[in-house]
Amino acid sequence: MKQKKSSVLLIYTGGTIGMMQDLVSGELKPFDFNSLTKQIPELNKFAINLSSIAFKKPIDSSNMQPEVWVELAEIIKANYDKHDGFVILHGSDTMSFTASALSFMLENLNKPVILTGSQLPIGIIRTDGKENLITAIEIAATKVKNKPIITEVCIYFEYKLYRGNRTFKYNSSHFDAFKSPNYPALAEAGVDINYNNNALIKTNSKKLKVHTQLNNDIVVLKLFPGISKKITSAILNLKGIKAIILETFGAGNATTEKWFTDELKKAINKGIIILNITQCSEGKVIQGMYETSSHLKKIGVLSGSDMTYESAVTKLMFLLGQKLNDSQLKKQLISNLRGELTL
Ligand code: ASP
């Protein structure tokens, strides 16, 4: 069968990859996308139809907002049938949040959406941006028997392709900036790009469904020894919150002091969702493994298993934005929707 030439859409949102140094202040600031393509003439050598869309005002990803995730999801929806794959150029600071959010927003995704960026701007000789961008495009374009290998939202960085909603940024100065401790890399780029076929989400034939309603009425309570009743209660009683992410110790453990359990119970009785995720970057929450987590399970705290903080935040925003009743929402929160958790 003759393989059709792939078509990839490059979406430029900003980030270091497209920044340059302000000559006066020395700060890194986003620059215009046309300069980026001029910096990588190699892009013209690909046997790929490459098109691009650039944000009018590129952003440092620390300015990322849910509205931008909606904009990205809508760009992908509008261009879905015209392209075989999508590459999103994005700052690394919040790349894992965007990848996680998009994974939930793009239901039944059947094409690759690869986010990448760099630690050094593309104009700098030692930049990591060129390799990241070129390989991300190659992965987004790769098909076998006219079908894409990757059908999920991923991050490609420093020779590794990861499931986006399993990652977090762990290093602000190394090229190898991301980790996916609870799920293996989906591919590794060396002389060849080797895909870990068993780890990939399998293609489905359902139609893409794009969700654009997100609700950010959530708060995070990160535990530490000595956390006070005054502060805990102030956070749990914030007006308007619908869900709380409880960042616990180890395998999902927390103090068993009565005031703490009572405060959580009061919040749950008011209909607030409490999701337990661990402060450890590897391993998972197992409520009931220790006495220090059994009380949480008993009062209805939900286990986030091995979800990353980034996935927990965006999954809650996504589910709270759907028209779900309380039990549907809770059921989906602890289910594996897009490969984000291990059951
Ligand atoms: N501050 C930058 C950003 O996230 C860092 C990067 O691009 O890696 O946009």
PDB file of N, CA, C and O in Angstrom, residues 148-173:
ATOM      1  N   PRO A 148      -1.794   6.301  12.372  1.00  0.00           N
ATOM      2  CA  PRO A 148      -0.776   6.821  13.309  1.00  0.00           C
ATOM      3  C   PRO A 148      -0.439   5.803  14.396  1.00  0.00           C
ATOM      4  O   PRO A 148      -1.302   5.028  14.822  1.00  0.00           O
ATOM      5  N   ILE A 149       0.833   5.804  14.829  1.00  0.00           N
ATOM      6  CA  ILE A 149       1.228   4.902  15.917  1.00  0.00           C
ATOM      7  C   ILE A 149       0.716   5.473  17.236  1.00  0.00           C
ATOM      8  O   ILE A 149       0.215   4.761  18.090  1.00  0.00           O
ATOM      9  N   ILE A 150       0.866   6.791  17.399  1.00  0.00           N
ATOM     10  CA  ILE A 150       0.486   7.444  18.655  1.00  0.00           C
ATOM     11  C   ILE A 150      -0.914   8.038  18.515  1.00  0.00           C
ATOM     12  O   ILE A 150      -1.191   8.771  17.561  1.00  0.00           O
ATOM     13  N   THR A 151      -1.765   7.720  19.463  1.00  0.00           N
ATOM     14  CA  THR A 151      -3.127   8.276  19.426  1.00  0.00           C
ATOM     15  C   THR A 151      -3.460   8.873  20.799  1.00  0.00           C
ATOM     16  O   THR A 151      -4.514   8.619  21.347  1.00  0.00           O
ATOM     17  N   GLU A 152      -2.519   9.625  21.327  1.00  0.00           N
ATOM     18  CA  GLU A 152      -2.757  10.239  22.636  1.00  0.00           C
ATOM     19  C   GLU A 152      -1.969  11.546  22.765  1.00  0.00           C
ATOM     20  O   GLU A 152      -1.188  11.890  21.880  1.00  0.00           O
ATOM     21  N   VAL A 153      -2.193  12.242  23.888  1.00  0.00           N
ATOM     22  CA  VAL A 153      -1.487  13.511  24.121  1.00  0.00           C
ATOM     23  C   VAL A 153      -0.177  13.195  24.846  1.00  0.00           C
ATOM     24  O   VAL A 153      -0.180  12.585  25.919  1.00  0.00           O
ATOM     25  N   CYS A 154       0.924  13.590  24.242  1.00  0.00           N
ATOM     26  CA  CYS A 154       2.247  13.223  24.772  1.00  0.00           C
ATOM     27  C   CYS A 154       3.136  14.440  24.962  1.00  0.00           C
ATOM     28  O   CYS A 154       2.860  15.510  24.423  1.00  0.00           O
ATOM     29  N   ILE A 155       4.212  14.208  25.699  1.00  0.00           N
ATOM     30  CA  ILE A 155       5.290  15.198  25.783  1.00  0.00           C
ATOM     31  C   ILE A 155       6.537  14.537  25.216  1.00  0.00           C
ATOM     32  O   ILE A 155       6.868  13.403  25.599  1.00  0.00           O
ATOM     33  N   TYR A 156       7.187  15.232  24.280  1.00  0.00           N
ATOM     34  CA  TYR A 156       8.489  14.742  23.801  1.00  0.00           C
ATOM     35  C   TYR A 156       9.555  15.702  24.306  1.00  0.00           C
ATOM     36  O   TYR A 156       9.477  16.914  24.060  1.00  0.00           O
ATOM     37  N   PHE A 157      10.539  15.192  25.015  1.00  0.00           N
ATOM     38  CA  PHE A 157      11.597  16.031  25.578  1.00  0.00           C
ATOM     39  C   PHE A 157      12.839  15.185  25.772  1.00  0.00           C
ATOM     40  O   PHE A 157      12.785  14.106  26.363  1.00  0.00           O
ATOM     41  N   GLU A 158      13.958  15.683  25.256  1.00  0.00           N
ATOM     42  CA  GLU A 158      15.265  15.059  25.491  1.00  0.00           C
ATOM     43  C   GLU A 158      15.235  13.540  25.238  1.00  0.00           C
ATOM     44  O   GLU A 158      15.483  12.742  26.130  1.00  0.00           O
ATOM     45  N   TYR A 159      14.885  13.184  24.012  1.00  0.00           N
ATOM     46  CA  TYR A 159      14.948  11.805  23.500  1.00  0.00           C
ATOM     47  C   TYR A 159      13.859  10.862  24.027  1.00  0.00           C
ATOM     48  O   TYR A 159      13.892   9.679  23.745  1.00  0.00           O
ATOM     49  N   LYS A 160      12.928  11.386  24.848  1.00  0.00           N
ATOM     50  CA  LYS A 160      11.887  10.491  25.373  1.00  0.00           C
ATOM     51  C   LYS A 160      10.494  11.017  25.052  1.00  0.00           C
ATOM     52  O   LYS A 160      10.229  12.222  25.143  1.00  0.00           O
ATOM     53  N   LEU A 161       9.633  10.063  24.695  1.00  0.00           N
ATOM     54  CA  LEU A 161       8.224  10.396  24.496  1.00  0.00           C
ATOM     55  C   LEU A 161       7.451   9.836  25.677  1.00  0.00           C
ATOM     56  O   LEU A 161       7.558   8.642  25.993  1.00  0.00           O
ATOM     57  N   TYR A 162       6.684  10.713  26.344  1.00  0.00           N
ATOM     58  CA  TYR A 162       5.927  10.292  27.525  1.00  0.00           C
ATOM     59  C   TYR A 162       4.433  10.487  27.313  1.00  0.00           C
ATOM     60  O   TYR A 162       4.028  11.391  26.563  1.00  0.00           O
ATOM     61  N   ARG A 163       3.636   9.694  28.032  1.00  0.00           N
ATOM     62  CA  ARG A 163       2.206  10.014  28.116  1.00  0.00           C
ATOM     63  C   ARG A 163       2.115  11.307  28.919  1.00  0.00           C
ATOM     64  O   ARG A 163       2.542  11.361  30.087  1.00  0.00           O
ATOM     65  N   GLY A 164       1.517  12.346  28.322  1.00  0.00           N
ATOM     66  CA  GLY A 164       1.527  13.678  28.939  1.00  0.00           C
ATOM     67  C   GLY A 164       0.969  13.714  30.347  1.00  0.00           C
ATOM     68  O   GLY A 164       1.537  14.356  31.236  1.00  0.00           O
ATOM     69  N   ASN A 165      -0.152  12.996  30.562  1.00  0.00           N
ATOM     70  CA  ASN A 165      -0.801  13.095  31.877  1.00  0.00           C
ATOM     71  C   ASN A 165      -0.104  12.256  32.955  1.00  0.00           C
ATOM     72  O   ASN A 165      -0.593  12.165  34.074  1.00  0.00           O
ATOM     73  N   ARG A 166       1.042  11.671  32.617  1.00  0.00           N
ATOM     74  CA  ARG A 166       1.837  10.938  33.619  1.00  0.00           C
ATOM     75  C   ARG A 166       3.083  11.714  34.013  1.00  0.00           C
ATOM     76  O   ARG A 166       3.901  11.238  34.802  1.00  0.00           O
ATOM     77  N   THR A 167       3.263  12.898  33.402  1.00  0.00           N
ATOM     78  CA  THR A 167       4.535  13.602  33.593  1.00  0.00           C
ATOM     79  C   THR A 167       4.443  14.749  34.600  1.00  0.00           C
ATOM     80  O   THR A 167       3.364  15.239  34.904  1.00  0.00           O
ATOM     81  N   PHE A 168       5.620  15.172  35.053  1.00  0.00           N
ATOM     82  CA  PHE A 168       5.743  16.450  35.758  1.00  0.00           C
ATOM     83  C   PHE A 168       7.126  17.007  35.469  1.00  0.00           C
ATOM     84  O   PHE A 168       8.052  16.266  35.119  1.00  0.00           O
ATOM     85  N   LYS A 169       7.237  18.333  35.575  1.00  0.00           N
ATOM     86  CA  LYS A 169       8.552  18.943  35.353  1.00  0.00           C
ATOM     87  C   LYS A 169       9.329  18.812  36.646  1.00  0.00           C
ATOM     88  O   LYS A 169       8.876  19.285  37.689  1.00  0.00           O
ATOM     89  N   TYR A 170      10.466  18.156  36.600  1.00  0.00           N
ATOM     90  CA  TYR A 170      11.201  17.950  37.831  1.00  0.00           C
ATOM     91  C   TYR A 170      12.533  18.678  37.859  1.00  0.00           C
ATOM     92  O   TYR A 170      13.193  18.751  38.896  1.00  0.00           O
ATOM     93  N   ASN A 171      12.963  19.212  36.721  1.00  0.00           N
ATOM     94  CA  ASN A 171      14.261  19.864  36.709  1.00  0.00           C
ATOM     95  C   ASN A 171      14.203  21.151  35.885  1.00  0.00           C
ATOM     96  O   ASN A 171      13.768  21.118  34.736  1.00  0.00           O
ATOM     97  N   SER A 172      14.635  22.249  36.496  1.00  0.00           N
ATOM     98  CA  SER A 172      14.537  23.519  35.763  1.00  0.00           C
ATOM     99  C   SER A 172      15.836  23.869  35.051  1.00  0.00           C
ATOM    100  O   SER A 172      15.899  24.857  34.340  1.00  0.00           O
ATOM    101  N   SER A 173      16.872  23.038  35.233  1.00  0.00           N
ATOM    102  CA  SER A 173      18.131  23.400  34.572  1.00  0.00           C
ATOM    103  C   SER A 173      18.707  22.306  33.675  1.00  0.00           C
ATOM    104  O   SER A 173      19.567  22.585  32.852  1.00  0.00           O
TER     105      SER A 173
END
